[in-house]
MMTF fields as JSON, N, C-alpha, C and O atoms, coordinates in Angstrom:
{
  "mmtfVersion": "1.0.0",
  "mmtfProducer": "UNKNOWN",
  "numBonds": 479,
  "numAtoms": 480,
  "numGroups": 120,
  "numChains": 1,
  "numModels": 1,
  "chainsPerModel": [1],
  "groupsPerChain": [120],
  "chainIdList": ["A"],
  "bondAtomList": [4, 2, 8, 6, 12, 10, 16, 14, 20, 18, 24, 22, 28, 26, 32, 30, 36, 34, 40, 38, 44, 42, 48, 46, 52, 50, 56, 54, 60, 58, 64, 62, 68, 66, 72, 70, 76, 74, 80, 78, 84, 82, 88, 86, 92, 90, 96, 94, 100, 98, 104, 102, 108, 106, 112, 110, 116, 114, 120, 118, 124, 122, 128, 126, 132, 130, 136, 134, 140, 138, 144, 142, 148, 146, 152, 150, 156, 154, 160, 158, 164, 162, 168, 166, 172, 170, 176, 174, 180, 178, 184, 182, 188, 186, 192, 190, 196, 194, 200, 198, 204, 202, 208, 206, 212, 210, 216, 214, 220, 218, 224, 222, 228, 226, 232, 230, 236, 234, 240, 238, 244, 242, 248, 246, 252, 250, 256, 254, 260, 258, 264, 262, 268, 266, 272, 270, 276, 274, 280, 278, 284, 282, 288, 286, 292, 290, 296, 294, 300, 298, 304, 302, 308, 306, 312, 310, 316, 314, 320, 318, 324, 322, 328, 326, 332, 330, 336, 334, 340, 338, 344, 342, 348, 346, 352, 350, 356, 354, 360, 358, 364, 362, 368, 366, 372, 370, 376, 374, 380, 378, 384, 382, 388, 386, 392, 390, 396, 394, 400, 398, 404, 402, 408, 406, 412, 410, 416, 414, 420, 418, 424, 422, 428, 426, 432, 430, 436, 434, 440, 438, 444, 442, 448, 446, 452, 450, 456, 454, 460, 458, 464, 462, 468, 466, 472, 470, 476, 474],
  "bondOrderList": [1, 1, 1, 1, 1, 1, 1, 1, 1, 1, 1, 1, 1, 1, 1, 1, 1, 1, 1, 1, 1, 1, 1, 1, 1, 1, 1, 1, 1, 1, 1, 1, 1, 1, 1, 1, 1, 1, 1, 1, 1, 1, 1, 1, 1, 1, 1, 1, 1, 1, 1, 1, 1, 1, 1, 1, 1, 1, 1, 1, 1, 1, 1, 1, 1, 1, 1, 1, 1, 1, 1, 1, 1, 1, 1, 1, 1, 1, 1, 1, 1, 1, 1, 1, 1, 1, 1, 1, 1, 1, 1, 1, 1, 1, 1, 1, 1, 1, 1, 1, 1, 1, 1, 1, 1, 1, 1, 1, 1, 1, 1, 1, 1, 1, 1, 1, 1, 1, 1],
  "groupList": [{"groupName": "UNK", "atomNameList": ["N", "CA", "C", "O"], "elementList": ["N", "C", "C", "O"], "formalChargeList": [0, 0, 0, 0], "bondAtomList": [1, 0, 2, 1, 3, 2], "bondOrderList": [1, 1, 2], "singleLetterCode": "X", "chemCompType": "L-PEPTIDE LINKING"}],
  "groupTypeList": [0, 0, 0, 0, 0, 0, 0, 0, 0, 0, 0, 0, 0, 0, 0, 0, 0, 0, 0, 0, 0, 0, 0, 0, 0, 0, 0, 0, 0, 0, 0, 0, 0, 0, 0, 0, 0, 0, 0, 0, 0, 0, 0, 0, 0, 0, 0, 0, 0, 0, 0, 0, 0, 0, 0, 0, 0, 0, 0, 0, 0, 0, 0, 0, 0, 0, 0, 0, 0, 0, 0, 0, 0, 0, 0, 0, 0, 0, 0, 0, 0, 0, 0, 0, 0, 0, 0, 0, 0, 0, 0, 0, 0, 0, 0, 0, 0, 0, 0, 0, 0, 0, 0, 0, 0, 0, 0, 0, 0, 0, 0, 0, 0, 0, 0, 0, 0, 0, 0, 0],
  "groupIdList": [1, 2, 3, 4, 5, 6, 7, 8, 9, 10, 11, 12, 13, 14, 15, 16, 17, 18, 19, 20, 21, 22, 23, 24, 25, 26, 27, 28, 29, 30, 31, 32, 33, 34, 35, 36, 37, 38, 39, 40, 41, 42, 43, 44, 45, 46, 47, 48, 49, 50, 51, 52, 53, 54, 55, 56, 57, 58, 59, 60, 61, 62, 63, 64, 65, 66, 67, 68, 69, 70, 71, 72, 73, 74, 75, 76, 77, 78, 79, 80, 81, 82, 83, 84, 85, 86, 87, 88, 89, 90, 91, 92, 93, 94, 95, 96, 97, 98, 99, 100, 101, 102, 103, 104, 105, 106, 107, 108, 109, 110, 111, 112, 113, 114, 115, 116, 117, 118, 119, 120],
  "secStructList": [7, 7, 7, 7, 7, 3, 3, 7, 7, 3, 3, 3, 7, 6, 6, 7, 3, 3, 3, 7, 3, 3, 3, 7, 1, 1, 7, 4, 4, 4, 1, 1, 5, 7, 7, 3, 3, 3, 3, 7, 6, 6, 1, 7, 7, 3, 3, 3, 3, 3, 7, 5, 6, 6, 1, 7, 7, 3, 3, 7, 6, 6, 1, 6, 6, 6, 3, 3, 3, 3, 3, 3, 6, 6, 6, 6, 3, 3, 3, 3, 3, 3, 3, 1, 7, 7, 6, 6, 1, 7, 5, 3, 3, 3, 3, 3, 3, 3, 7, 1, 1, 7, 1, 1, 1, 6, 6, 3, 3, 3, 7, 7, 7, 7, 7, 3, 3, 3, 7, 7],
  "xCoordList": [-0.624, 0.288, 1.52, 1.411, 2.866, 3.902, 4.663, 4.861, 5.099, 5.404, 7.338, 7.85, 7.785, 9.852, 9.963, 9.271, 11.399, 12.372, 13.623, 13.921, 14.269, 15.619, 16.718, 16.689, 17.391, 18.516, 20.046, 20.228, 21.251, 22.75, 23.295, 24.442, 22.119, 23.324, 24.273, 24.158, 25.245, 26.263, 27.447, 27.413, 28.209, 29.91, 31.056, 31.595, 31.213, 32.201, 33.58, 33.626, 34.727, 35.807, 35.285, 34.352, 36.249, 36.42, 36.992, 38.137, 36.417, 37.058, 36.433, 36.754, 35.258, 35.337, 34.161, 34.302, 33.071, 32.249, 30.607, 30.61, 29.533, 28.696, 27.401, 27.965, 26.214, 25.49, 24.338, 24.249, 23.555, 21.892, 20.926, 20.782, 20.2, 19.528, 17.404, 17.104, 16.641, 15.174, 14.374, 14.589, 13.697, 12.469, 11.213, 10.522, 10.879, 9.393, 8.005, 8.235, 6.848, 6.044, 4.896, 3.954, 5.689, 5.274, 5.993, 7.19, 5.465, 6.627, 7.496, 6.985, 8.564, 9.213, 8.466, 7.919, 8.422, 8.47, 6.735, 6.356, 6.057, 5.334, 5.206, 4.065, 6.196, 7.006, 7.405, 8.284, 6.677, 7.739, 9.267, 10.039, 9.821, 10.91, 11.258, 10.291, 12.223, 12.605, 14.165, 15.277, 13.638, 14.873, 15.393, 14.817, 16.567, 17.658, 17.547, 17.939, 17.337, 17.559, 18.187, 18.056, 18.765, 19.502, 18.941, 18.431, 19.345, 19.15, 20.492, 20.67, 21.038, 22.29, 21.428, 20.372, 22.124, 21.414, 21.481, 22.271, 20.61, 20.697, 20.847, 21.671, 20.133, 20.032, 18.846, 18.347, 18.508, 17.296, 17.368, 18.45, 16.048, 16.382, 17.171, 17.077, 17.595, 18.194, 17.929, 17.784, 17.788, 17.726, 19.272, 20.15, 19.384, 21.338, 21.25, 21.617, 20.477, 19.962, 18.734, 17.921, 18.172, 17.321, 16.909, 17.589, 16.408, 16.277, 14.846, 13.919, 14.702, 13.096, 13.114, 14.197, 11.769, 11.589, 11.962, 12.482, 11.848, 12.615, 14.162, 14.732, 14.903, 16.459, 17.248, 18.433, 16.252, 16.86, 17.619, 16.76, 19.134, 19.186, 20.15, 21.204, 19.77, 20.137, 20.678, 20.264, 22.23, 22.766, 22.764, 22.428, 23.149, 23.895, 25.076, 25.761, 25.366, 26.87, 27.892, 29.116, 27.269, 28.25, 28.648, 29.315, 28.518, 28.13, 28.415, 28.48, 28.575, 28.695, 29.865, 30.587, 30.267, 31.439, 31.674, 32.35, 30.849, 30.964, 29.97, 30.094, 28.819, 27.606, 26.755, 26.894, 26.068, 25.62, 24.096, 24.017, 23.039, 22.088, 21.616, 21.867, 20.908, 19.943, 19.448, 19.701, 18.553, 17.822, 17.827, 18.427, 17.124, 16.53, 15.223, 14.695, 14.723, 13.029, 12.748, 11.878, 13.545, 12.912, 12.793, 11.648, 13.157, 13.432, 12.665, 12.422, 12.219, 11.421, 12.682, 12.353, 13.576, 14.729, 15.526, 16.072, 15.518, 16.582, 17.655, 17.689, 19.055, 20.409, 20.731, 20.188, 21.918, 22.5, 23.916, 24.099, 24.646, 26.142, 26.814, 26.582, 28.239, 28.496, 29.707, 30.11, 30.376, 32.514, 32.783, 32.039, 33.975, 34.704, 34.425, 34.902, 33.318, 32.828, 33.543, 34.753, 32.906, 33.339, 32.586, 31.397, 33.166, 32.592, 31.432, 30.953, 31.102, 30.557, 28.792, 27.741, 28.832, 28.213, 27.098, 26.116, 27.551, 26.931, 25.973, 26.152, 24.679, 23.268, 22.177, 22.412, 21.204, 19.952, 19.5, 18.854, 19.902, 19.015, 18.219, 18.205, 17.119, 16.085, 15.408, 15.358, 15.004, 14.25, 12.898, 11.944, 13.039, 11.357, 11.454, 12.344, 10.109, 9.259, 8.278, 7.376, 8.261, 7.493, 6.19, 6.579, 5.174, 4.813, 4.257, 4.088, 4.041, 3.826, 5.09, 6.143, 4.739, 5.681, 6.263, 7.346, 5.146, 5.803, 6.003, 5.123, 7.25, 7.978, 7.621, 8.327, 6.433, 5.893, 4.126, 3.419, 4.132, 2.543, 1.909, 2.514, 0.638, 0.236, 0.763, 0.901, 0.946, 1.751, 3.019, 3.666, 4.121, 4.898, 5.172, 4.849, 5.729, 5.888, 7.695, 8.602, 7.798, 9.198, 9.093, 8.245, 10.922, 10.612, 11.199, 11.038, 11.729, 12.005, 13.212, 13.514, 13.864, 15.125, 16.399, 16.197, 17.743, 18.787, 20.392, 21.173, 20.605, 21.725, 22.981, 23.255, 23.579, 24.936, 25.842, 25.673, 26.904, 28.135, 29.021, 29.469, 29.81, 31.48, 32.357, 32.607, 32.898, 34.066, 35.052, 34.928, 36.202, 37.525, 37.269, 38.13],
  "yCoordList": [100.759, 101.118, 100.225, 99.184, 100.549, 99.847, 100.437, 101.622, 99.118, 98.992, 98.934, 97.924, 99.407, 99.197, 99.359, 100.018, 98.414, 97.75, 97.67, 96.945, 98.746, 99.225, 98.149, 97.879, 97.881, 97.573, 97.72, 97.409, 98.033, 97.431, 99.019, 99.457, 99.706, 101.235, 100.69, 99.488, 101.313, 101.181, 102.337, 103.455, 101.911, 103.04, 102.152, 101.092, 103.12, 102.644, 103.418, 104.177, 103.32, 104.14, 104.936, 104.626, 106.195, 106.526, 106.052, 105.636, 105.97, 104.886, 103.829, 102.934, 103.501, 102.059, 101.61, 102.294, 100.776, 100.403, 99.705, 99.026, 100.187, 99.938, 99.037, 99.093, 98.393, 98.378, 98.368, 97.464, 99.195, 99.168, 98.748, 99.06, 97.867, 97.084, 97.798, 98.269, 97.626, 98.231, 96.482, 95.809, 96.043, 95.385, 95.777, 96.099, 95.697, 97.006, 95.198, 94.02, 95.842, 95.061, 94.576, 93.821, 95.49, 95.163, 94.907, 95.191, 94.363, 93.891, 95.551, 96.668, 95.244, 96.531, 96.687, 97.751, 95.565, 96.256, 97.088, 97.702, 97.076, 97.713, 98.904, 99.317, 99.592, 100.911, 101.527, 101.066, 102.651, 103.615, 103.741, 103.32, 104.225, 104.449, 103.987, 103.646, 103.986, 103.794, 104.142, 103.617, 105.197, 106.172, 105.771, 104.922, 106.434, 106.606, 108.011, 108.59, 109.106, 109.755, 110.02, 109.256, 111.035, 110.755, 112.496, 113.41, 112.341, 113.433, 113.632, 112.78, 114.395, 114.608, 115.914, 116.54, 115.796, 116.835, 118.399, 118.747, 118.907, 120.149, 120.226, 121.083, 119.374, 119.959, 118.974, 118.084, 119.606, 119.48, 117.746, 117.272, 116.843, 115.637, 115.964, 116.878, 115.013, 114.805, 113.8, 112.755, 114.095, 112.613, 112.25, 113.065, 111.317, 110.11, 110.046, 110.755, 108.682, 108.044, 107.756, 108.109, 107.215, 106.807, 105.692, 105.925, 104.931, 104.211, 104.353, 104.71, 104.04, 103.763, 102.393, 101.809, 101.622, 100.525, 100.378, 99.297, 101.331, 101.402, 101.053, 100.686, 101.116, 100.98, 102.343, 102.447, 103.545, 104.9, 105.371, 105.754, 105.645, 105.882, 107.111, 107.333, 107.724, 109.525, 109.103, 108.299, 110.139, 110.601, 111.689, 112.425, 112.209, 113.508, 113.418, 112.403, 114.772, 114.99, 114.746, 114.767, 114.539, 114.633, 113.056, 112.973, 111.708, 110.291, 109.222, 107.995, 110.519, 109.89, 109.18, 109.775, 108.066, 107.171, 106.301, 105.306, 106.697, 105.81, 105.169, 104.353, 105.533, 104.909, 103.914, 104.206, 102.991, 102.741, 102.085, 101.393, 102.45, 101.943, 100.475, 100.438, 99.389, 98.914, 97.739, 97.309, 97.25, 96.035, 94.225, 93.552, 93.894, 92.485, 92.215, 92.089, 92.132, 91.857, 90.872, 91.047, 89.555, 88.102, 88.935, 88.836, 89.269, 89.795, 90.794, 91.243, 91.207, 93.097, 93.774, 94.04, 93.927, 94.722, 95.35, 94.901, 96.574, 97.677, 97.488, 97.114, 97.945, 98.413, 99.577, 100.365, 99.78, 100.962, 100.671, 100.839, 100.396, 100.253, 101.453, 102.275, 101.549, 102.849, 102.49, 101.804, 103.286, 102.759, 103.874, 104.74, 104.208, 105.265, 106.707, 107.839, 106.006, 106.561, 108.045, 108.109, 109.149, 110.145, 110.658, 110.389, 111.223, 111.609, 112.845, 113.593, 112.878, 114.345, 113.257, 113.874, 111.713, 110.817, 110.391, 109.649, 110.984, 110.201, 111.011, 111.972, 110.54, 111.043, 109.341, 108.173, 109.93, 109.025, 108.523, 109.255, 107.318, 106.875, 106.503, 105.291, 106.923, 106.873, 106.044, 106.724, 104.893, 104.005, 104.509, 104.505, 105.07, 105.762, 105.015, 104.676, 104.921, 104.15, 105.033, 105.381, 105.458, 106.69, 105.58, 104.624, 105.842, 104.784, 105.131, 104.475, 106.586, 107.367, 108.281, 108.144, 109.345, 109.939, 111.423, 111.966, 111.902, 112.603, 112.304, 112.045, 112.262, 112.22, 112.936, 112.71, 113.916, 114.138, 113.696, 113.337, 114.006, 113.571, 112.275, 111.523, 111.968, 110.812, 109.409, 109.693, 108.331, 107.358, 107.593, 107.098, 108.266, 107.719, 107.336, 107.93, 106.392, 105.737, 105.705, 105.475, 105.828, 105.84, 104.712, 104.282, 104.399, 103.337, 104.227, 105.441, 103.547, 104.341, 104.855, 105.435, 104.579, 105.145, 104.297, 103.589, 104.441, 103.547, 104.133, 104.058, 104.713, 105.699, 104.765, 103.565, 105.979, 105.988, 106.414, 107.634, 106.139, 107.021, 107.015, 106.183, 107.611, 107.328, 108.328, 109.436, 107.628, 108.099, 107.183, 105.969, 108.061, 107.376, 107.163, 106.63],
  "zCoordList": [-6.605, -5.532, -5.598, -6.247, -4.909, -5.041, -3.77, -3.504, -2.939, -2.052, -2.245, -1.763, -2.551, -2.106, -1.059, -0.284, -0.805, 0.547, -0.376, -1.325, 0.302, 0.158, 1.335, 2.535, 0.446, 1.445, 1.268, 0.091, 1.824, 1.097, 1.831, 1.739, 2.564, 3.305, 4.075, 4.315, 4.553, 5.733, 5.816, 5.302, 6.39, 6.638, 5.937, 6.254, 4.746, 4.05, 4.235, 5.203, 3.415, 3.438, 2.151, 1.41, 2.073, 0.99, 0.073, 0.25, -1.107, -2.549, -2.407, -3.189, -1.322, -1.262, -2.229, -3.242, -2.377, -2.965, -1.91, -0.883, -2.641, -1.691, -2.843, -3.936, -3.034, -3.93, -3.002, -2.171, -3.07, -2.707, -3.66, -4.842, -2.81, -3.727, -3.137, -2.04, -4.103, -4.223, -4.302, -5.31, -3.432, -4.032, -3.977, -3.011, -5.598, -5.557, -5.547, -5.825, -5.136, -4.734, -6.504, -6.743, -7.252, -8.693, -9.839, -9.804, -10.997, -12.024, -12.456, -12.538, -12.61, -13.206, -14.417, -14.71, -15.195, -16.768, -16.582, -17.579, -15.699, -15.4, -14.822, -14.612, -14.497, -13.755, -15.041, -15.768, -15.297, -16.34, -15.933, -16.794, -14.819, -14.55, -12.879, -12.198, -12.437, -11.457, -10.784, -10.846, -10.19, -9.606, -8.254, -7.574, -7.84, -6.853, -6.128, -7.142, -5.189, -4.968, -3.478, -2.522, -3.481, -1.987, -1.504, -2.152, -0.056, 0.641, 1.822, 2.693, 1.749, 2.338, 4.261, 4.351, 4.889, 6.068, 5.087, 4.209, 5.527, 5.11, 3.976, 3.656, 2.715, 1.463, 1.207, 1.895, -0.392, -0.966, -1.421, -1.767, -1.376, -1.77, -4.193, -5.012, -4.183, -5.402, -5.783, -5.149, -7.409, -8.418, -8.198, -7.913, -8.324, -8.558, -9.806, -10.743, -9.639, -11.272, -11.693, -10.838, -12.735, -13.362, -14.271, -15.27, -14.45, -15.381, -15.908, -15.181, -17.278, -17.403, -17.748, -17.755, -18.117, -18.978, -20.062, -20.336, -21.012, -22.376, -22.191, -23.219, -21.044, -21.004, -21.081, -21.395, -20.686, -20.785, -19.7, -18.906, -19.01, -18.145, -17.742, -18.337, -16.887, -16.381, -15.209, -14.374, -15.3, -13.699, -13.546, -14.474, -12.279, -11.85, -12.421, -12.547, -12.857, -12.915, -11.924, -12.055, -11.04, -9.552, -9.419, -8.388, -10.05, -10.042, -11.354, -11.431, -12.504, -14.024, -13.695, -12.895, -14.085, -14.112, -13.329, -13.589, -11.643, -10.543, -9.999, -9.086, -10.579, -10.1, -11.281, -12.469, -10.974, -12.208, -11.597, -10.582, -12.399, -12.111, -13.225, -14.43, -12.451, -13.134, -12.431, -11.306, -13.517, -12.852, -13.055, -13.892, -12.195, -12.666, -12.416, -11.311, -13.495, -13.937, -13.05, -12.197, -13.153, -12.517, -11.101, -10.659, -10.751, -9.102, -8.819, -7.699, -9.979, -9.633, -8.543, -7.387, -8.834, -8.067, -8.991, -9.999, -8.458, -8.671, -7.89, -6.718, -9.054, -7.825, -8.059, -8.832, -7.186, -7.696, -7.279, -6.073, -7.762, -7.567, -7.767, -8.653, -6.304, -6.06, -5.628, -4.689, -6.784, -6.511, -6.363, -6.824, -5.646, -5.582, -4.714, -4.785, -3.792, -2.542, -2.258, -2.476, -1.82, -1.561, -0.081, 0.087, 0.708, 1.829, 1.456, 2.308, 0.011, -0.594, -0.955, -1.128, -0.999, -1.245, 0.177, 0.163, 1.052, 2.718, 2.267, 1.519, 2.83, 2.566, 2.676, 2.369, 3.163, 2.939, 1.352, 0.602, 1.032, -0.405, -0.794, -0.579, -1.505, -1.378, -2.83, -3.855, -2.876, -4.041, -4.231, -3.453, -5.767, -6.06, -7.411, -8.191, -7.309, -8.451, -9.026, -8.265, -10.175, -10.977, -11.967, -12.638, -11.893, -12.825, -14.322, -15.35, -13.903, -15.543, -15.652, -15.028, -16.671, -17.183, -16.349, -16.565, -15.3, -14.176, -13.157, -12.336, -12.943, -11.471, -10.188, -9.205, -10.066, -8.774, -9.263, -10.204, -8.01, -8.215, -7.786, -7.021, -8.281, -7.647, -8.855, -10.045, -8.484, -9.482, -9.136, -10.059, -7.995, -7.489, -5.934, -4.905, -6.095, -4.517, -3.969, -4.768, -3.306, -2.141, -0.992, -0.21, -1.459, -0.537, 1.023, 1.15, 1.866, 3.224, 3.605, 4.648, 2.654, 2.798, 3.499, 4.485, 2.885, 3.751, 3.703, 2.755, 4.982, 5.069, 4.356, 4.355, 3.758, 3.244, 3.931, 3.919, 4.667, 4.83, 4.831, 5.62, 4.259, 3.618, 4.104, 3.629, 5.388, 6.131, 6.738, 6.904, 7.093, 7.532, 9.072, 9.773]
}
């Protein structure tokens, strides 16, 4: 089992910069992968990003250039750094930890989530 504590949401401007940070309750390099997903009102939750242990890492198209995921081992923490804020970005973010090779199912855990919102 693996316990994450998300922290770093708030109200930004647009353009501005935010970094949310994940502490998972186990070693990463022990986590196959470890994702970002957000949930905006009224739509389906979404992958952001991804990383695995190998150093493999996936965005949305909607994020390529402005977001960047990764980690620090000593820390067992994930980030996710987020420049160039768009009001299209506000949504709940959500720290998931996958520990095999499928992403639903049993072997992943969520942490609780920590609102985003980017307005004037």
């Amino acid at each position: 089992q693996v316990q994450l504590v998300e922290s770093g949401g708030g109200l930004v401007q647009p353009g501005g910069s935010l970094r949310l940070s994940c502490a998972a309750s186990r070693r990463l390099f022990s986590i196959y992968a470890m994702n970002w997903f957000r949930q905006a009102p009224g739509k389906q939750r979404e992958l952001v990003a991804g990383l695995t242990n190998g150093g493999v890492s996936t965005y949305a198209d909607s994020v390529k250039g402005r977001f960047t995921i990764s980690t620090d081992n000593a820390k067992d923490t994930v980030y996710l750094q987020m420049n160039s804020l768009k009001p299209e970005d506000t949504a709940i973010y959500y720290c998931h930890a996958q520990l095999g090779t499928d992403i639903v199912g049993p072997g992943n855990y969520w942490g609780q989530g920590t609102q985003v919102t980017v307005s004037s």
